[in-house]
Coordinates of C-alpha atoms in Angstrom, one line a residue:
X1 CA 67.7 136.7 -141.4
X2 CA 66.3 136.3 -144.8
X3 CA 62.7 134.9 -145.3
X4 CA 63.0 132.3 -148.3
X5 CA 59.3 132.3 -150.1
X6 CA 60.3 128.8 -152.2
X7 CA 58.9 125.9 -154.5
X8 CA 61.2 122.8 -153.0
X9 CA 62.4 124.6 -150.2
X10 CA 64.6 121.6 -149.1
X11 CA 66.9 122.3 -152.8
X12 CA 67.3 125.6 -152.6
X13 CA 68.6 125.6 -149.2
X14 CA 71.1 122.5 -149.9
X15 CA 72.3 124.6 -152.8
X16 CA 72.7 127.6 -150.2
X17 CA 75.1 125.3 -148.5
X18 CA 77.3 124.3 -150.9
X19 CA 78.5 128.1 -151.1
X20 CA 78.3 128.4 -147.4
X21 CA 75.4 130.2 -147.2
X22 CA 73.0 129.0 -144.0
X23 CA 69.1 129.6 -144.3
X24 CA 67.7 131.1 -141.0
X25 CA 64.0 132.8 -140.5
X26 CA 60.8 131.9 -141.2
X27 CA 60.1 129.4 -143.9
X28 CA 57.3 129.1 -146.2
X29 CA 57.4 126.3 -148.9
X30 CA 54.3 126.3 -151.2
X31 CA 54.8 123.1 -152.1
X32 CA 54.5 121.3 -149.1
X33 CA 51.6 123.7 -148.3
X34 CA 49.9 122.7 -151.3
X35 CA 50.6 119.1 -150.3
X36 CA 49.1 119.4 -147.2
X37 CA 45.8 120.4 -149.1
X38 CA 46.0 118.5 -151.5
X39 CA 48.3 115.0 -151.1
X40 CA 47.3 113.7 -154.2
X41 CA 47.6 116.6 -156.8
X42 CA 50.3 117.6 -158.4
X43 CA 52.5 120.7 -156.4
X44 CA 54.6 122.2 -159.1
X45 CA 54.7 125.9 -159.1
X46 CA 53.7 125.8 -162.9
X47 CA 51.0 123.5 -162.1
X48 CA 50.0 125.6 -159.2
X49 CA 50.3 129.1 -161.0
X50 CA 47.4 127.8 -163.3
X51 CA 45.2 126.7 -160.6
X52 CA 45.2 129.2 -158.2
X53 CA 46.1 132.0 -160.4
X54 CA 45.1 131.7 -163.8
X55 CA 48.7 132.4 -164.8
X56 CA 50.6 130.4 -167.1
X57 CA 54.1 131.1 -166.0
X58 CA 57.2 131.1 -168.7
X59 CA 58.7 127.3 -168.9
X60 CA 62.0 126.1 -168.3
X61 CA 62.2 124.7 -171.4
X62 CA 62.1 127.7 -173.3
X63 CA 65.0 128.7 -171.8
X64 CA 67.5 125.9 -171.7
X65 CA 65.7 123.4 -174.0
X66 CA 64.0 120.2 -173.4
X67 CA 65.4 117.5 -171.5
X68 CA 67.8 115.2 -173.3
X69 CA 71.6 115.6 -173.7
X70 CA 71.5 118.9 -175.5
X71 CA 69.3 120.5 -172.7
X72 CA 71.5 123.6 -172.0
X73 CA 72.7 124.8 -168.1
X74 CA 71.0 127.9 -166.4
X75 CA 74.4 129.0 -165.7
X76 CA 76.1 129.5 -169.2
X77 CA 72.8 131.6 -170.2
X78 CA 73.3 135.4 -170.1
X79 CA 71.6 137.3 -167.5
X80 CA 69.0 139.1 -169.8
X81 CA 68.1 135.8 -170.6
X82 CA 67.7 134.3 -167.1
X83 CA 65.8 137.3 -165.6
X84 CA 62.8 137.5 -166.4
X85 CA 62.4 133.9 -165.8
X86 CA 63.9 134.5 -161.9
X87 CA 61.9 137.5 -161.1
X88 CA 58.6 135.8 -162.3
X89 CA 59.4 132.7 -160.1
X90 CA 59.9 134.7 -157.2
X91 CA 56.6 137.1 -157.7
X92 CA 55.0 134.4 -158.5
X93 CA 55.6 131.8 -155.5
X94 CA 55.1 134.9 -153.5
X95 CA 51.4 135.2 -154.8
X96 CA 50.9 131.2 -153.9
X97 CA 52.2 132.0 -150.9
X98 CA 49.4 134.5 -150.3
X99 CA 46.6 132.4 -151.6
X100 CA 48.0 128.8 -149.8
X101 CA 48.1 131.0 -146.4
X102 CA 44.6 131.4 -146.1
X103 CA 43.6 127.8 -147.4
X104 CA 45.8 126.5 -144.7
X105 CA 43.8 128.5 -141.9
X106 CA 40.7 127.9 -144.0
X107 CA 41.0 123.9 -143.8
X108 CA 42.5 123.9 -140.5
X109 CA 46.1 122.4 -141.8
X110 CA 48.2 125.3 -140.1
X111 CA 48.7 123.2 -137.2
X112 CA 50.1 120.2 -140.0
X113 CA 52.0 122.9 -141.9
X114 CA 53.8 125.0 -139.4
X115 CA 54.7 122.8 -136.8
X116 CA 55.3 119.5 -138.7
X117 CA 55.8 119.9 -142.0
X118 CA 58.2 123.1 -141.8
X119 CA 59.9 122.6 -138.7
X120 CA 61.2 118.9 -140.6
X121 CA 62.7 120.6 -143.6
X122 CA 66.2 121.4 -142.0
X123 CA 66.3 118.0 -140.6
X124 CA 65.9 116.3 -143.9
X125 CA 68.6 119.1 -145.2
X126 CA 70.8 118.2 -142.5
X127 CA 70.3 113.9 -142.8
X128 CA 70.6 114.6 -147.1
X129 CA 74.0 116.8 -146.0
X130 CA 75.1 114.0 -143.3
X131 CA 75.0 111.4 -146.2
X132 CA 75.8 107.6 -145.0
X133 CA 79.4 105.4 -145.1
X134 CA 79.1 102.6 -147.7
X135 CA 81.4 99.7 -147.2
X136 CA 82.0 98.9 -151.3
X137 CA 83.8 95.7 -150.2
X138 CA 81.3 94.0 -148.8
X139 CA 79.3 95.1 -151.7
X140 CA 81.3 93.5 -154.2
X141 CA 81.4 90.4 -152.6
X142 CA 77.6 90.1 -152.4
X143 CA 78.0 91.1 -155.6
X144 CA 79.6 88.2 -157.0
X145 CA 78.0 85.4 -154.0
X146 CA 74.2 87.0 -155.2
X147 CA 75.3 86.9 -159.4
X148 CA 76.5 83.2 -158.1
X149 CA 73.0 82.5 -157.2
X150 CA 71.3 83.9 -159.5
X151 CA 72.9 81.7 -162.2
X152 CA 72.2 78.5 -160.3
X153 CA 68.4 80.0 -160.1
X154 CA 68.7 80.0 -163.9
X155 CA 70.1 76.6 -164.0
X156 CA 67.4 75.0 -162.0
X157 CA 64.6 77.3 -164.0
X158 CA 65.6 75.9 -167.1
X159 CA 65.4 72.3 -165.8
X160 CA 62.1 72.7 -164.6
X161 CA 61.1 74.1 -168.2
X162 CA 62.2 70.8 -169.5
X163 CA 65.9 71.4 -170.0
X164 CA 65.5 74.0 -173.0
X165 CA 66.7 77.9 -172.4
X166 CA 64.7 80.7 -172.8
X167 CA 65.4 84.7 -171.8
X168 CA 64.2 84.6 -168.0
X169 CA 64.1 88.3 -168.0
X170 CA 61.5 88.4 -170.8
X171 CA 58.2 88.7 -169.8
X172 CA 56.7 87.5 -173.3
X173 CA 59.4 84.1 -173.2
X174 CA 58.4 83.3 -169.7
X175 CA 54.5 83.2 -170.9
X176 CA 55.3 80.8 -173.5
X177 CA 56.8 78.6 -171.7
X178 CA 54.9 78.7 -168.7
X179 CA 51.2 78.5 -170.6
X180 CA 52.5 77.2 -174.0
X181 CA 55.3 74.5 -173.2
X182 CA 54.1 73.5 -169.1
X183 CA 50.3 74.6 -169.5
X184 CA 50.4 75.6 -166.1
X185 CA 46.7 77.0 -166.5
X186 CA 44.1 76.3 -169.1
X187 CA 42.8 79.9 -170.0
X188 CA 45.5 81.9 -168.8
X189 CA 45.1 85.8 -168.7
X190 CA 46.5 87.9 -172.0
X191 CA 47.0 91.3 -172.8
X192 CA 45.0 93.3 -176.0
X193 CA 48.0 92.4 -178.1
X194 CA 48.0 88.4 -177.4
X195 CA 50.7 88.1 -175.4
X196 CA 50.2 86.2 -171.6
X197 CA 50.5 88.3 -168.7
X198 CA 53.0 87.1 -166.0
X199 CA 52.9 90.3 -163.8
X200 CA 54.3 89.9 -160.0
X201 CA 50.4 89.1 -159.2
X202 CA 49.7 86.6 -161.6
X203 CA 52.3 84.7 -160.9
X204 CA 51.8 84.9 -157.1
X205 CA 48.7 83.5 -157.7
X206 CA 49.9 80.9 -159.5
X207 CA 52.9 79.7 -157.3
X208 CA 51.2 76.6 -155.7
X209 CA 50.3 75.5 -159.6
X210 CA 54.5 74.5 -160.1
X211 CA 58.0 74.8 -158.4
X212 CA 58.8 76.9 -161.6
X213 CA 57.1 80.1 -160.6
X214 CA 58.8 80.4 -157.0
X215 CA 62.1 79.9 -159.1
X216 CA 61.3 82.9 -161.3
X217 CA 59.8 85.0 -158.9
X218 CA 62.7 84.6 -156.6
X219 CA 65.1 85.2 -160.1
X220 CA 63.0 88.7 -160.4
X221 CA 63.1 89.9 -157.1
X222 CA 66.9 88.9 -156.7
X223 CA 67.5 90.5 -160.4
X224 CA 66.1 93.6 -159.2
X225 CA 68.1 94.3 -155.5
X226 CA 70.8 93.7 -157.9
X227 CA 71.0 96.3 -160.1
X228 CA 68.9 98.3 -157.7
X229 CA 71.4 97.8 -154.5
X230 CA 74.2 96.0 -154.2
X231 CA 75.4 97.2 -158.2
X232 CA 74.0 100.9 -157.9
X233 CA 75.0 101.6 -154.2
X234 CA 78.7 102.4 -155.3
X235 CA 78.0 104.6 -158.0
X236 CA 75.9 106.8 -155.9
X237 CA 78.7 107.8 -153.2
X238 CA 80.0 111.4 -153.9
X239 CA 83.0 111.6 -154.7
X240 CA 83.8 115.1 -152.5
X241 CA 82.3 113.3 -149.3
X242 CA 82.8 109.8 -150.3
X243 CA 79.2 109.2 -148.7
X244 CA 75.8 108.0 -150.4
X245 CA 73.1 111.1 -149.8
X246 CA 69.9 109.9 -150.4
X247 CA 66.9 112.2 -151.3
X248 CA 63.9 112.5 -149.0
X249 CA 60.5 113.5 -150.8
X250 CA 58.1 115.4 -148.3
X251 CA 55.8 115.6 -151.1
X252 CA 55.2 112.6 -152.8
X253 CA 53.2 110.3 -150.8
X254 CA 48.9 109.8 -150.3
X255 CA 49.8 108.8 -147.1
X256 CA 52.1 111.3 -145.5
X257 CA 54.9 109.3 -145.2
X258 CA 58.5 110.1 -146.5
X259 CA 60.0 108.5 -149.6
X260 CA 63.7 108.3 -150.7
X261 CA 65.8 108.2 -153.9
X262 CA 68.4 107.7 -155.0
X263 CA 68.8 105.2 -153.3
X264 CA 65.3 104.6 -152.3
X265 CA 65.8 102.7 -148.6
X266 CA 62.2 102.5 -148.0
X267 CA 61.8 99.0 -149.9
X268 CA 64.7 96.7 -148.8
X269 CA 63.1 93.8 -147.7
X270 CA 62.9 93.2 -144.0
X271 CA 63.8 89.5 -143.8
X272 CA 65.6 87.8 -146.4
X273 CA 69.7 87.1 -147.2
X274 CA 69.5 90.3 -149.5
X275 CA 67.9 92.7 -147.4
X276 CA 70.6 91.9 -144.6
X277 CA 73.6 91.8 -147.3
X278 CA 72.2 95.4 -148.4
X279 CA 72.2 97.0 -145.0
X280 CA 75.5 95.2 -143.5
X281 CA 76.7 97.8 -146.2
X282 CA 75.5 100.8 -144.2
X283 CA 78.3 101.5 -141.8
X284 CA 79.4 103.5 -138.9
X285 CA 81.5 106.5 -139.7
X286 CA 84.9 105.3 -138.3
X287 CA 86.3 103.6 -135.6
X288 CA 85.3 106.3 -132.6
X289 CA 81.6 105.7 -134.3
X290 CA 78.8 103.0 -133.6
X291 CA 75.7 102.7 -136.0
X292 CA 72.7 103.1 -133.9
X293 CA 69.0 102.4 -134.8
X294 CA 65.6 103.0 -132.9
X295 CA 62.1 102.3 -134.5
X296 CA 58.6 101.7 -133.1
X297 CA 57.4 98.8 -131.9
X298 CA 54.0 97.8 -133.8
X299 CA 52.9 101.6 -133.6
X300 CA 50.3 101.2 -136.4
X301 CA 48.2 98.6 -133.9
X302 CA 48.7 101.0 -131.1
X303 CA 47.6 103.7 -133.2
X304 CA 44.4 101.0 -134.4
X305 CA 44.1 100.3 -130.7
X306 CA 43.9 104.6 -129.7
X307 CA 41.5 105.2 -132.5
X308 CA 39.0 102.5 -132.4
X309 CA 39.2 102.9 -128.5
X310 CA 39.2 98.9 -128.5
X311 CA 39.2 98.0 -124.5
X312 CA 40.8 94.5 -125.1
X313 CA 43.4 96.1 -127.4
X314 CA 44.0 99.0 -125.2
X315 CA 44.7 96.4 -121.7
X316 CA 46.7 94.1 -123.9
X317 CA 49.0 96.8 -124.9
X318 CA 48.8 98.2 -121.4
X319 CA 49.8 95.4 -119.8
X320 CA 52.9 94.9 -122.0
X321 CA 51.4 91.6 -123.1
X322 CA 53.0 90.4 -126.3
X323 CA 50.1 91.5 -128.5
X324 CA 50.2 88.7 -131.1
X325 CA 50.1 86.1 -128.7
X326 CA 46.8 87.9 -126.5
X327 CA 45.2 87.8 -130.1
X328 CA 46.0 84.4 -130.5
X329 CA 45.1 83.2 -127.0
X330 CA 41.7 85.6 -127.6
X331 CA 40.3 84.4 -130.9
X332 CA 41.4 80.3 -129.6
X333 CA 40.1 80.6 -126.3
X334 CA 42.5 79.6 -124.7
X335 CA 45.0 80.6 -122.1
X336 CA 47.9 82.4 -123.3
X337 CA 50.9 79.6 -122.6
X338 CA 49.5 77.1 -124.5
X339 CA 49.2 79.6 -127.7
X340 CA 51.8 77.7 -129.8
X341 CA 54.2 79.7 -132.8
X342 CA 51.8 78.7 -134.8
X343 CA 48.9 79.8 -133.6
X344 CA 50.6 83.1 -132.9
X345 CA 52.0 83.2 -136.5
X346 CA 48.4 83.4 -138.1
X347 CA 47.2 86.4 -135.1
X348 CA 50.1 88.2 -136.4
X349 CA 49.3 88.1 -140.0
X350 CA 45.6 88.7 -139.3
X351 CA 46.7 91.6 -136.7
X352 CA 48.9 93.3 -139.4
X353 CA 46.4 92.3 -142.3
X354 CA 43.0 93.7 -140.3
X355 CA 44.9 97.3 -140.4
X356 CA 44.9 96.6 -144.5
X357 CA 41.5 95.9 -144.6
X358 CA 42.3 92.0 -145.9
X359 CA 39.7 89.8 -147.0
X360 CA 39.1 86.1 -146.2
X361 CA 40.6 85.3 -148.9
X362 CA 43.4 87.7 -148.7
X363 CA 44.5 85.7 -145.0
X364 CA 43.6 82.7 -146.8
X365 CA 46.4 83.1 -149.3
X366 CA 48.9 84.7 -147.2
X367 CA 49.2 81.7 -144.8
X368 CA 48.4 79.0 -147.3
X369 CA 45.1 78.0 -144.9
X370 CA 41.5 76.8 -146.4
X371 CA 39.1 79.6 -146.9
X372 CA 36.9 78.7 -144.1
X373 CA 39.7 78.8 -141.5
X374 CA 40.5 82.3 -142.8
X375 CA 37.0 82.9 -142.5
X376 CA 36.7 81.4 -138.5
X377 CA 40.4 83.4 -137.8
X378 CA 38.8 86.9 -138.9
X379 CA 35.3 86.2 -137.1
X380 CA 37.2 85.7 -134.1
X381 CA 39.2 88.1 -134.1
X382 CA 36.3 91.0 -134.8
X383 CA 34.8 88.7 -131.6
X384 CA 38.2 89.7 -129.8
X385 CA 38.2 93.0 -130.8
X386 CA 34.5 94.3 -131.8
X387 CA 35.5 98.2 -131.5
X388 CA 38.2 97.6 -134.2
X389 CA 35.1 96.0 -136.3
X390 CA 33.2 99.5 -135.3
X391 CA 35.6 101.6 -136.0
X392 CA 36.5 100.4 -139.6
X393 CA 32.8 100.8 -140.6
X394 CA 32.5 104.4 -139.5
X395 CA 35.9 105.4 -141.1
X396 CA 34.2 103.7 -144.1
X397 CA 31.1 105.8 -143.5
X398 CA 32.8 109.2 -142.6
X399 CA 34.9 108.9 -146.3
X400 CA 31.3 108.7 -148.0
X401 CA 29.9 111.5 -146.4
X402 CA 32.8 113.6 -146.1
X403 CA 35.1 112.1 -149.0
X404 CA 38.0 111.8 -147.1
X405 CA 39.6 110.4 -143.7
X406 CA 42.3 112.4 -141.6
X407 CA 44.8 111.1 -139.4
X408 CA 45.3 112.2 -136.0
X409 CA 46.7 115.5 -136.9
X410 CA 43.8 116.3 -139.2
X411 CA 45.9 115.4 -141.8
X412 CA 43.5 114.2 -144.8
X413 CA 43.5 111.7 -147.3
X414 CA 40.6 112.2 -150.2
X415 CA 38.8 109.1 -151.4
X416 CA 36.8 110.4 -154.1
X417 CA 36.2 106.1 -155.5
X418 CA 34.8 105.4 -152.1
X419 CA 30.8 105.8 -153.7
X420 CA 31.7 104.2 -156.9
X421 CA 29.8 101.6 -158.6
X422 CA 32.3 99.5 -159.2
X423 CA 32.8 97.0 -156.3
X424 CA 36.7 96.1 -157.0
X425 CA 37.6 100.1 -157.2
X426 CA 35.5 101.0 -154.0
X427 CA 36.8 98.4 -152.1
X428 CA 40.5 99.8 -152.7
X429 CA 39.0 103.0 -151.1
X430 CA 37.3 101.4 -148.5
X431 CA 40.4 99.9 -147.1
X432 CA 42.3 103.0 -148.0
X433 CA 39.6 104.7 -145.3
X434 CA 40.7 102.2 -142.9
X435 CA 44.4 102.4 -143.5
X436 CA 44.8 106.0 -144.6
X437 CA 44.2 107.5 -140.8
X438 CA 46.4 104.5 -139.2
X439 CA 49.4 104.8 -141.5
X440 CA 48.9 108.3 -142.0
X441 CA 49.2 109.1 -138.2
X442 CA 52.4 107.1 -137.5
X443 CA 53.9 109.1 -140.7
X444 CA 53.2 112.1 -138.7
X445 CA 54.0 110.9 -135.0
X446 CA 57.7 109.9 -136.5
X447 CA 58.4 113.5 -138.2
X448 CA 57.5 114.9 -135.0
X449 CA 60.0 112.8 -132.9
X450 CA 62.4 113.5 -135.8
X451 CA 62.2 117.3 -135.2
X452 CA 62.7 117.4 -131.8
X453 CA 65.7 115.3 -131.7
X454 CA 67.2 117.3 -134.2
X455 CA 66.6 120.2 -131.8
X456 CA 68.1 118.4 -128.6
X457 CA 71.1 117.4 -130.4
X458 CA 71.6 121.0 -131.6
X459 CA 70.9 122.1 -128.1
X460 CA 73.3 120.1 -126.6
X461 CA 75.6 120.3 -128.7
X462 CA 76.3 116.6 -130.4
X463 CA 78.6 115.6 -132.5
X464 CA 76.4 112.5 -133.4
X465 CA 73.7 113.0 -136.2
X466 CA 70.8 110.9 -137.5
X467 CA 71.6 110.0 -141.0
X468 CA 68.6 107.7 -142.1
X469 CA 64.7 107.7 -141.8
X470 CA 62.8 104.7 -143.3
X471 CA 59.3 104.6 -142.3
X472 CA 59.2 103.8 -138.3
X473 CA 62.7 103.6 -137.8
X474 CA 65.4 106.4 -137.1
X475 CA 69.1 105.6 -137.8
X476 CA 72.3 107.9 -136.6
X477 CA 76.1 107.7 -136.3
X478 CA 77.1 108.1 -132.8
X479 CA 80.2 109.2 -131.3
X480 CA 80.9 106.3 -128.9
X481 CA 81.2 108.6 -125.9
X482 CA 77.9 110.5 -126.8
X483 CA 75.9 107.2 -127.3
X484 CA 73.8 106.8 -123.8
X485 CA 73.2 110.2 -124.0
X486 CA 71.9 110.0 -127.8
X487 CA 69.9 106.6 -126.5
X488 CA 68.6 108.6 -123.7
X489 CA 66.9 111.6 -126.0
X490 CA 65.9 109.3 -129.4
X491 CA 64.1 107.1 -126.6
X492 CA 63.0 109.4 -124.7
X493 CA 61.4 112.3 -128.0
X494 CA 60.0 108.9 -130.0
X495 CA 57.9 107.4 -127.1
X496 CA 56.8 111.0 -126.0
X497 CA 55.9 112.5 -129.4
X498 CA 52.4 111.9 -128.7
X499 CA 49.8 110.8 -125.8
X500 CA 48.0 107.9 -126.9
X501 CA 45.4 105.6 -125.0
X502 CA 48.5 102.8 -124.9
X503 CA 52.1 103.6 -124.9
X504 CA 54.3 104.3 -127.4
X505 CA 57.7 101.9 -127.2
X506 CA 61.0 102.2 -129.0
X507 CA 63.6 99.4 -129.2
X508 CA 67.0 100.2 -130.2
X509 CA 70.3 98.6 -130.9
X510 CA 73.7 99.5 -132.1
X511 CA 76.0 97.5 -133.9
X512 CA 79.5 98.4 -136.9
X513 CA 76.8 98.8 -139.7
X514 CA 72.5 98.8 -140.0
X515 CA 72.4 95.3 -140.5
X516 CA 74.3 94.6 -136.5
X517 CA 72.0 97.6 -135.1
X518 CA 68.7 97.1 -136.6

């Protein structure tokens, strides 16, 4: 068994794989030890060299040039070229891997390191390897039914700017005629050069001011799924598997959670046409295959509900009450039949929003309701729930004293704004104190689940493998004569990763694609 010391350990041992070469042993990657420490540093081995020690290590540019189409390819340099370079990464990473050892025991992160972050580097390898089908059929036809759309957007733009055209995707156009031509605003926000902002956030703010800015906003967000999704998807397949393989990052994130690229599948909206065009695209294998999903259900309350020890919270979910509705019926007063959608639509959005740390305001906005409503809604609901109301004030208070929050598995987030002077820039650290430990925690409770299913289904030999992660949810192609036995173990690892106060529940579906199972 070899012992790999590496910087990206995930790469390298993809690389291995391609020449058939299978990584076994122990595994130290520095840079998910490092990341560990220190979430919101940078973890480069160059970076990392210089920090811990005082080395300035030889850079890859020297040897194959700058990026840009001239760069040159490690292979076609000569050996006396490459070596020196090779031997210094390896020594080097070694000597991190010295230094990050003792940190680890010193901040008590082994537990993090070694049984959660390592353990889920060959299940990433092996999802990356799996890849995922991509029907480019279907893609081409939301292709040409969303570019359909997207012109009659334009057509109805233009005659809500008075009939004249303008370049929708210029920001500096849409300005002038928004505050110029319509005069939506009076003193409307510019940038040092002169020209109007019309950010995302400005012109959300803005929406209720004229049926133009829905229209353009929609325009944007359907521009951009577009050329993200249903345009890009196709060129990404590889040609030798004919599959999309997506790239998890273990090291990216504040939070702990996993991100993706290439595609990136962790921001396709939930709800709308698009989001459901873009996973109906995500397909089973082949015929003797089903598409089968399994995610959490509201694990960030639970998690709320275990760490702020909330009694009401904690019989609600342990009852199997439908949690949004015992809100509702909480903060009204009422009992819980005669809650009505509506009433549970705005317990939702305050139960989801609380966890965010939103402001009256903030739940004003959201569901279009006068401030002092917003105001009543969130008294309530710290009324309904006053450990939840507790426990955000002491996470606040344990950031200032100890400058950061951790989630359950001592994973930690630094808030080093969360003293500072300036009211708008603490109170994005303030609710980061309340969010960090919440979001943090069900980051790690999923990468635990994720290892040991990847473990049973090696165990018992499965043909069926998981082949997506995006942030609570778990995705796999299933044999059809393995799938009660896969629903049996996904089930059965995700709601017994951890013990919390309340229970953990999965839901799960299957279906030809992600948009049938999900």
């Amino acid at each position: 068994n070899s012992m790999k010391v590496g910087q990206n350990i995930k790469y390298d041992i993809l690389v291995l794989q391609n020449y058939g070469v299978e990584v076994k042993g122990e595994l130290f990657d520095t840079m998910l030890a490092h990341y560990v420490l220190q979430p919101e540093l940078r973890h480069n081995m160059d970076y990392l060299a210089e920090i811990y020690l005082h080395y300035q290590t030889i850079h890859i540019d020297e040897l194959i040039g700058a990026k840009g189409k001239n760069q040159k390819n490690m292979r076609d340099l000569p050996p006396e070229d490459v070596y020196r370079y090779a031997c210094e990464d390896a020594d080097v990473t070694l000597k991190l891997k010295n230094v990050l050892e003792k940190e680890l025991k010193e901040h008590a992160a082994e537990h993090l390191f070694y049984e959660i972050e390592m353990p889920l580097v060959p299940v990433l390898v092996n999802i990356e390897s799996n890849g995922v089908r991509i029907d480019t059929e279907a893609l081409k036809q939301s292709s040409e039914h969303f570019t359909l759309r997207l012109q009659e957007i334009e057509k109805e733009i233009y005659a809500l700017a008075g009939g004249e055209t303008f370049n929708i995707g210029s920001p500096k156009q849409v300005g002038e005629v928004l505050f110029d031509r319509l005069k939506i605003v009076e003193k409307a926000k510019k940038t040092k050069s002169g020209q109007y902002v019309t950010s995302e956030e400005v012109l959300e703010s803005l929406r209720n001011k004229h049926a133009i800015i829905g229209k353009i906003l929609e325009y944007r967000g359907l521009k951009k799924l577009l050329s993200t999704y249903i345009d890009a998807l196709p060129q990404l397949i590889n040609p030798r598997t004919g599959r999309i393989h997506t790239s998890f990052n273990q090291a990216v994130t504040a939070t702990g959670r996993l991100s993706s690229s290439n595609p990136n599948l962790q921001n396709i909206p939930v709800r709308d046409e698009l989001g459901r065009e873009i996973r109906k695209a995500f397909t089973a294998e082949n015929e003797d295959c089903i598409f089968f999903s399994a995610d959490y259900s509201q694990i960030e309350l639970r998690i709320m509900a275990h760490l702020s020890q909330d009694a009401h919270m904690i019989e609600a979910f342990r009852s199997g009450a439908d949690i949004h509705a015992a809100t509702a019926a909480k903060i009204y007063g009422i009992p819980v039949e005669e809650v009505t959608s509506d009433m549970r639509r705005k317990a939702k959005t305050a139960n989801f929003g609380i966890i965010y740390g939103i402001s009256v305001f903030g739940l004003a906005e959201r569901l279009s309701i006068p401030r002092a409503e917003s105001k009543e809604l969130i008294e309530g609901y710290f009324k309904t729930y006053p450990d939840i109301r507790a426990y955000m004030d002491e996470s606040i208070e344990v950031a200032k004293e100890k400058g950061y929050v951790e989630t359950i598995y001592k994973r930690k987030r630094f808030l080093p704004d969360i003293n500072s002077h300036n009211a708008i820039v603490r109170g994005y650290a303030e609710r980061n104190a309340i969010n960090a430990p919440i979001q943090g925690s069900a980051a790690d409770i999923i990468k635990v689940a994720m290892v040991r299913i990847f473990n049973r289904f090696e165990t018992e030999g499965l043909k069926s493998k998981m082949i997506l992660q995006v942030h609570d949810e778990l995705n796999f192609n299933v044999y059809k004569d393995e799938l009660e036995k896969v629903k049996q173990i996904v089930l059965d690892e995700m709601e017994n990763a951890i013990k919390l106060q309340v229970p953990l529940i999965a839901d799960c579906g299957e279906g030809v694609n992600w948009l049938e199972a999900h």
